[in-house]
CSV table of C-alpha atoms and ligand atoms in Angstrom, one decimal:
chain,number,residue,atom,x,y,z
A,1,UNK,CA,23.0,196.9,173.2
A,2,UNK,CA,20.4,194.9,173.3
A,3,UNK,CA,19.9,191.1,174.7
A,4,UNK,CA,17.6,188.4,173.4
A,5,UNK,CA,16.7,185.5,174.7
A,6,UNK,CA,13.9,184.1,173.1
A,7,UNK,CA,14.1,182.2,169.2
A,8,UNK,CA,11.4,183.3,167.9
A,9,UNK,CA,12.0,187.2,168.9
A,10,UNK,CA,15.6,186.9,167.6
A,11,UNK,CA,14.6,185.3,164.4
A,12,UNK,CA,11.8,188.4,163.7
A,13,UNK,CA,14.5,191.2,164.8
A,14,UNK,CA,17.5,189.8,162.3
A,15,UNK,CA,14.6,189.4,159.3
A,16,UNK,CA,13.8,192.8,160.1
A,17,UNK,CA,17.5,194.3,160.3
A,18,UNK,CA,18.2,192.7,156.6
A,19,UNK,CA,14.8,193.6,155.4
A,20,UNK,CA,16.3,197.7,156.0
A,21,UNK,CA,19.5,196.0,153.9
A,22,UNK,CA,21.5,196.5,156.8
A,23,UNK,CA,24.4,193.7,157.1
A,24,UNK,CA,24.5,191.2,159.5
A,25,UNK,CA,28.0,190.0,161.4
A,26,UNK,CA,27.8,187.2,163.5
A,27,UNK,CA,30.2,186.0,166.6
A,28,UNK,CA,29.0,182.7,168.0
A,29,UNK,CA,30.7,182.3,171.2
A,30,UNK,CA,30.4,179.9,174.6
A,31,UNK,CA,31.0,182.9,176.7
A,32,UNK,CA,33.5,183.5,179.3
A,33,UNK,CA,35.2,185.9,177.1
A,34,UNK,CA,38.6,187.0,176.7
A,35,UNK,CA,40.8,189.1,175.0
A,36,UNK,CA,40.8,186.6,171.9
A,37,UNK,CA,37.2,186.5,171.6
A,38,UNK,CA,37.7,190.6,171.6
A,39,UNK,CA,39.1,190.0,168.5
A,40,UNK,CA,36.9,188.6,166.9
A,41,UNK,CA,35.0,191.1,167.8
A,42,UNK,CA,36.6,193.8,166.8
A,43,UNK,CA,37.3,192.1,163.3
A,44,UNK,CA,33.4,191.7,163.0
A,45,UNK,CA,32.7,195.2,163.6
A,46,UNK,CA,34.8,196.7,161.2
A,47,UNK,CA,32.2,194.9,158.6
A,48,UNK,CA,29.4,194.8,159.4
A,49,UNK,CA,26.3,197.3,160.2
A,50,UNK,CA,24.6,195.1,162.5
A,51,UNK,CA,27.1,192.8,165.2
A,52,UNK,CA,25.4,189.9,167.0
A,53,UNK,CA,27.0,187.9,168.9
A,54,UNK,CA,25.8,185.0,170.2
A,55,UNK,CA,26.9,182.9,173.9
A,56,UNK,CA,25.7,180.0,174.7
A,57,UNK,CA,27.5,177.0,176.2
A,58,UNK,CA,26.2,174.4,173.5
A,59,UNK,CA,26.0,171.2,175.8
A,60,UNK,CA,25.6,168.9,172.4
A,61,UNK,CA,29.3,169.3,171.6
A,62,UNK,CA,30.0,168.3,175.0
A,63,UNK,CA,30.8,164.2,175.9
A,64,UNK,CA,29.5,162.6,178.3
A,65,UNK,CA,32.9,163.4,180.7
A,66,UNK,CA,33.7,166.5,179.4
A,67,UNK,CA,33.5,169.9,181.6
A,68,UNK,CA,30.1,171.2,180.4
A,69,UNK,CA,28.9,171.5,184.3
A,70,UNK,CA,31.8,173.7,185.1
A,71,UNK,CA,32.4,175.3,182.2
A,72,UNK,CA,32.9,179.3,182.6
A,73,UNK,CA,30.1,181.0,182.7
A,74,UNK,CA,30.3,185.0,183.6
A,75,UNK,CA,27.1,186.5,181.7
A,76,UNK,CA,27.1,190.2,183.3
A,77,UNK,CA,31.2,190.3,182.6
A,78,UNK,CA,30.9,189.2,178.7
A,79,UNK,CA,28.0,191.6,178.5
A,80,UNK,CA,30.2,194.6,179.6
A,81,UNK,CA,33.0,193.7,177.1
A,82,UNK,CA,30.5,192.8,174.2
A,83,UNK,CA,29.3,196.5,174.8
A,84,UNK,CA,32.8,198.1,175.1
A,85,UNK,CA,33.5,195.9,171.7
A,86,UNK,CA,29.6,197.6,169.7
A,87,UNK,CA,28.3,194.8,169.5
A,88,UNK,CA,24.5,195.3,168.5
A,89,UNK,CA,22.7,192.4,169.9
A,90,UNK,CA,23.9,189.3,172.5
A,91,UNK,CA,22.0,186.6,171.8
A,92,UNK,CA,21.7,184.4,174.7
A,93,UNK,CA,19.0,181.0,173.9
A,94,UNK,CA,18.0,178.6,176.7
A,95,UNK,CA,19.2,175.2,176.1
A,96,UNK,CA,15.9,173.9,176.1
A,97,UNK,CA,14.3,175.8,173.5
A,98,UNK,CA,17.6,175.1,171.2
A,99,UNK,CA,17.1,171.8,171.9
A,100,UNK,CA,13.5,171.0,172.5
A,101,UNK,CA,12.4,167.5,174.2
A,102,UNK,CA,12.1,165.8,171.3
A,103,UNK,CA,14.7,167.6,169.1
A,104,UNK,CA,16.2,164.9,166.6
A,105,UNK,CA,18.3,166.8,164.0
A,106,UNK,CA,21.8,166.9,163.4
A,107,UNK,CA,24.4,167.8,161.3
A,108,UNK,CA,27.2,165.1,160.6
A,109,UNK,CA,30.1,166.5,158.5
A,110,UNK,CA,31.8,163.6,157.5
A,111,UNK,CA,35.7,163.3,156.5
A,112,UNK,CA,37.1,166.5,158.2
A,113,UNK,CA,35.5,165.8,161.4
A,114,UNK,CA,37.0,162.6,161.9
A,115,UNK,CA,40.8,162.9,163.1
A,116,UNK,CA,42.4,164.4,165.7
A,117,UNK,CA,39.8,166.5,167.7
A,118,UNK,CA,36.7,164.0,166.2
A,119,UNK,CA,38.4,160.8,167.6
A,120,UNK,CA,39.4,162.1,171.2
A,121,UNK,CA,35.8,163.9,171.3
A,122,UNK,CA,33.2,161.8,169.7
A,123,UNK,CA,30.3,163.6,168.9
A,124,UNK,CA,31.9,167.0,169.4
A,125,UNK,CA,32.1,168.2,166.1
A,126,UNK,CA,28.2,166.6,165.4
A,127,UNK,CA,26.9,169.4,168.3
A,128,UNK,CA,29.4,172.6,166.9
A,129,UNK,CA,28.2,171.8,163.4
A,130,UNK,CA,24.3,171.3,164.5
A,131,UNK,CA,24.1,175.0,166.9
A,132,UNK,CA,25.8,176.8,164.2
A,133,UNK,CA,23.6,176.1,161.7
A,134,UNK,CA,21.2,176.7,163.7
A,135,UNK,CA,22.8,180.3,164.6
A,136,UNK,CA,22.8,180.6,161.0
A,137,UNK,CA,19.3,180.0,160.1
A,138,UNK,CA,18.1,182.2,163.2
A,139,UNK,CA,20.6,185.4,162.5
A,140,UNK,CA,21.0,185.2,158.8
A,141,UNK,CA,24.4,186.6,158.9
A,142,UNK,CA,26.3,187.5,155.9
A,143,UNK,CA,29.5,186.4,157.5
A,144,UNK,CA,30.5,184.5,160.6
A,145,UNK,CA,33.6,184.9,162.9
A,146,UNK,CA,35.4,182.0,163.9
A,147,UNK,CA,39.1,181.8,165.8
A,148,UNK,CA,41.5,180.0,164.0
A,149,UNK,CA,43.1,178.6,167.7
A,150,UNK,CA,39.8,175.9,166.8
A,151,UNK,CA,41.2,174.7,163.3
A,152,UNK,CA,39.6,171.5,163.2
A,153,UNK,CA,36.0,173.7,164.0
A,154,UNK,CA,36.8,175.7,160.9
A,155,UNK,CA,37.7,173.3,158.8
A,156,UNK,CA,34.0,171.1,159.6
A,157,UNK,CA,32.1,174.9,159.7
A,158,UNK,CA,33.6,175.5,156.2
A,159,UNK,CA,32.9,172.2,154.7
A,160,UNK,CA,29.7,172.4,156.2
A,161,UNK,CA,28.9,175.4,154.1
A,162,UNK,CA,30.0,174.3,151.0
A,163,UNK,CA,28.2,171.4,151.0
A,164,UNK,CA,24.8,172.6,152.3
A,165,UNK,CA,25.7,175.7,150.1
A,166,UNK,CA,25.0,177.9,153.2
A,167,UNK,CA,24.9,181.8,151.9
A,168,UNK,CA,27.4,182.6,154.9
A,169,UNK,CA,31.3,183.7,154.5
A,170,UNK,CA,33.2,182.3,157.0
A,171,UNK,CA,36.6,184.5,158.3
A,172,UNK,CA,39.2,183.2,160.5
A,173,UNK,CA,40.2,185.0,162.9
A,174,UNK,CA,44.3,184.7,164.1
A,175,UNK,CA,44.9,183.2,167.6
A,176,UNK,CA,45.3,186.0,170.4
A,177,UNK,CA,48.4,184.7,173.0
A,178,UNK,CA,49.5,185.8,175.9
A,179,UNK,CA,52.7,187.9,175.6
A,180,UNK,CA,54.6,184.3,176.8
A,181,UNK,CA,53.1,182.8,174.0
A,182,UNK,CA,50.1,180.6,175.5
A,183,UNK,CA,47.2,180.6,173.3
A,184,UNK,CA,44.4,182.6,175.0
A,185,UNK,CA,41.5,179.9,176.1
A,186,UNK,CA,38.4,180.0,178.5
A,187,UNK,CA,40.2,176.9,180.1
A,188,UNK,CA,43.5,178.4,181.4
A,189,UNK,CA,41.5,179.3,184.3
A,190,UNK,CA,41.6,175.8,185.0
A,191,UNK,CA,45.3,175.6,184.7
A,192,UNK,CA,47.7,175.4,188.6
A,193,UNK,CA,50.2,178.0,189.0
A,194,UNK,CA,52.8,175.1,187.7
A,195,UNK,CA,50.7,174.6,185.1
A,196,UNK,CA,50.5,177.9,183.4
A,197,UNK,CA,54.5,178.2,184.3
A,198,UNK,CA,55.2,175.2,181.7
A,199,UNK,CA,52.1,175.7,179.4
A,200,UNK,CA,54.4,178.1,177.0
A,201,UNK,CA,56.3,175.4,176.3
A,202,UNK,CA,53.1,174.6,174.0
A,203,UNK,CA,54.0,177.6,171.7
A,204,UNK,CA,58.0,177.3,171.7
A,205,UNK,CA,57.3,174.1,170.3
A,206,UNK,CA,55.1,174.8,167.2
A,207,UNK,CA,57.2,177.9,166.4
A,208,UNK,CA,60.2,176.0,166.4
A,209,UNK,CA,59.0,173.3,164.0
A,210,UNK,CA,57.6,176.6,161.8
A,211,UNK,CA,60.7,178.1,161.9
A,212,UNK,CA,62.3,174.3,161.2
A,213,UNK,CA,60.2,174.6,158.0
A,214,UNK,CA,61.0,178.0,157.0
A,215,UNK,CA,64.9,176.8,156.9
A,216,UNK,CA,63.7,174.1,154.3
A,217,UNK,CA,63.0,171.1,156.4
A,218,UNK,CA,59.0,169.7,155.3
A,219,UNK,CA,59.6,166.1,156.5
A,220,UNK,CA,56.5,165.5,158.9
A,221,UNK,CA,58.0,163.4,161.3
A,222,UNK,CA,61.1,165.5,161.8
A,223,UNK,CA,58.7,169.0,162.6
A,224,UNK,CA,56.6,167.3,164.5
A,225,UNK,CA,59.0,165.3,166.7
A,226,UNK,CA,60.5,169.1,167.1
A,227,UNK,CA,57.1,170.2,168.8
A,228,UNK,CA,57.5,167.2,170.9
A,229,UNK,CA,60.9,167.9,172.1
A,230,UNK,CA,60.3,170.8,173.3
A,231,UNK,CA,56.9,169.4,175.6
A,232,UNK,CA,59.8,167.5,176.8
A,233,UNK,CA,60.1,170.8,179.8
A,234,UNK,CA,56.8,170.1,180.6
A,235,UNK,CA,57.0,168.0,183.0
A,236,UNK,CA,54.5,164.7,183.3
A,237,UNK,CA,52.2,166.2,180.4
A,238,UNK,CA,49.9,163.8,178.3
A,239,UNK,CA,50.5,164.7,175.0
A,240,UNK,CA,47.0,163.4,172.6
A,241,UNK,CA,48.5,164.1,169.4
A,242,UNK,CA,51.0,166.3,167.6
A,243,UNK,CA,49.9,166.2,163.9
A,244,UNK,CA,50.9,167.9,160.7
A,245,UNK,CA,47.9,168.0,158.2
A,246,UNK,CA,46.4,169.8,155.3
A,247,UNK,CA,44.3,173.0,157.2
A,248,UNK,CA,41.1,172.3,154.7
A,249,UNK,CA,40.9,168.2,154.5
A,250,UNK,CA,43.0,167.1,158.4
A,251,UNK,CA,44.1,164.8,156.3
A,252,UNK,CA,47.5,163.7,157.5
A,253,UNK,CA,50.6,165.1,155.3
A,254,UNK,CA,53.9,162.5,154.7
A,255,UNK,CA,55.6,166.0,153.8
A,256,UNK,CA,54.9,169.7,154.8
A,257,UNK,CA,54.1,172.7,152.3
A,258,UNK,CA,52.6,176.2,153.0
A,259,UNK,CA,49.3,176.1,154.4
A,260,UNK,CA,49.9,173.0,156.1
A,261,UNK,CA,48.6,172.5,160.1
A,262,UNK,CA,50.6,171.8,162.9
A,263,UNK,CA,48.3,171.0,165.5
A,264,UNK,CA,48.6,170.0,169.0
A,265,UNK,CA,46.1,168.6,171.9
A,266,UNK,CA,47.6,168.0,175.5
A,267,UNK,CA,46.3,167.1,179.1
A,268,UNK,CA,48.1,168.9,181.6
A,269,UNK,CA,49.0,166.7,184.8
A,270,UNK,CA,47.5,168.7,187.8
A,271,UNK,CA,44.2,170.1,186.7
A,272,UNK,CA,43.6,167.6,183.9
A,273,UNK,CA,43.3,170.7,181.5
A,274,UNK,CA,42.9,169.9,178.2
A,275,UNK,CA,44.9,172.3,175.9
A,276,UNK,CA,44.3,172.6,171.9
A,277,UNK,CA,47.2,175.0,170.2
A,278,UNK,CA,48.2,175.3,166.5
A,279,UNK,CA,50.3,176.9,163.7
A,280,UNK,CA,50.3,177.3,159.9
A,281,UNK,CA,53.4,176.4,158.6
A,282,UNK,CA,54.8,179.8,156.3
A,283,UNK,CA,52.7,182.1,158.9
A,284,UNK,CA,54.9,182.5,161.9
A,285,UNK,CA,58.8,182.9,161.9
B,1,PAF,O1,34.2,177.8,169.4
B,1,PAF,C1,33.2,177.9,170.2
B,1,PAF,O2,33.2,178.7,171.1
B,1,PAF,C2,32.1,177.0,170.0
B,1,PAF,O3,32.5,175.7,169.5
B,1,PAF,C3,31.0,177.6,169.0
B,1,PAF,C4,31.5,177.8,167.7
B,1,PAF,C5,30.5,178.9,169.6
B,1,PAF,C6,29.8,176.6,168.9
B,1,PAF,O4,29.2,176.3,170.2
């Protein structure tokens, strides 16, 4: 396996890979990696002759008090598991050469980005939308990897590239949980003992408004307050929004049909965590 740091290098070795015709598969990731991000592994692999994957904590999709400082950062472990997954190549830039002194570009995806995820995190969805272009013009990849636990993300990446008409696909990639249902994150490190003892509650909640829905019930404000009752065990959490919306557009739905998104963003009392979790309705029973 090998590691790059530097642009220009990475940009010569991935022409040079698809000049052989060889297929690229790319994996963009923040690091500290998990058995979720294994998956996305593994689901790249399976395609692709040539898997990068690339870790860098981005700090342009991070606000101004957000955890960038203390987010994860474990280089030699996620090295060992991209190796045990094949990957091909870790990418790993510097901040300052992504973003040189005077860098001034960005990529504003309007519409999608704006609810939910786009209003608590202003500028978030600017900085995800700006480095993955940028991962894009630097690897080439045919196809891109993205976890579906981020729905808002996938909705901006694939508007993104079908307006820009970026020669990417993009694949979701279903959410890894733990075996009591919590959706697998970088941040439940974060989480107290307490914490992680209630967090489940998250999941309980969604299933049971998806299973509400697979018994014939689409009104939005009866599946949603469903996911809210159940937070209800949870003691003292800050619920940001429970939302049921159309999985391309965000835009909120009056009444539910397949394919809709129930999505849900919490702050967890003790540790402040800030959890983001998520079903499509007609997906899970
Ligand atoms: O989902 C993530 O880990 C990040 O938002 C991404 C896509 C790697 C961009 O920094």
């Amino acid at each position: 396996m090998k590691r790059i740091s530097d642009i220009d290098e990475m940009i010569r070795t991935c022409a040079a890979i698809r000049s052989e015709g060889k297929s690229i598969g790319l994996v963009p990731t923040m690091g500290a990696l998990h058995d979720g991000h294994r998956s996305l592994l593994k689901i790249a692999r399976g395609r692709c002759d040539i898997l990068v994957t690339s870790i860098f904590v981005n700090p342009s999709q991070f606000g101004p008090n957000e955890d960038l400082a203390k987010y994860p950062r474990q280089i030699g472990k996620d090295c060992a598991l991209c190796e045990a997954e094949g990957v091909d190549i870790v990418f790993m830039p510097l901040p300052n050469e992504m973003y040189v002194e005077d860098y001034s570009t960005w990529i504003k995806v309007d519409d999608v980005s704006a609810p939910l995820e786009g209003e608590r995190r202003p500028g978030h969805f600017i900085g995800v939308a700006t480095v993955v272009l940028k991962f894009f013009n630097i690897v080439t990849p045919n196809f891109a990897v993205f976890g579906q636990k981020d729905a808002q993300q996938l909705a901006v990446i694939r508007r993104m590239v079908r307006d820009l008409n970026v020669p990417v696909e993009i694949i979701a990639a279903p959410i890894v949980r733990e075996e009591d249902g919590l959706a697998m994150s970088s941040r439940n490190i974060y989480l107290s003992t307490s914490e992680r003892k209630s967090a489940p509650a998250i999941f309980r909640g969604l299933r049971a408004a998806s299973r509400l829905f697979a018994n014939g019930e689409f009104d939005a404000s009866i599946l949603c307050r469903r996911v809210r009752h159940e937070l209800s065990s949870f003691e003292k959490l800050a619920i940001e929004y429970v939302s049921l919306a159309d999985s391309l557009t965000m835009r909120e739905q009056v009444n539910a049909g397949d394919g809709s998104l129930i999505s849900i963003a919490v702050r967890t009392p003790e540790s402040g965590t800030r959890l983001i979790d998520n079903v499509i309705l007609g997906e899970i029973k």
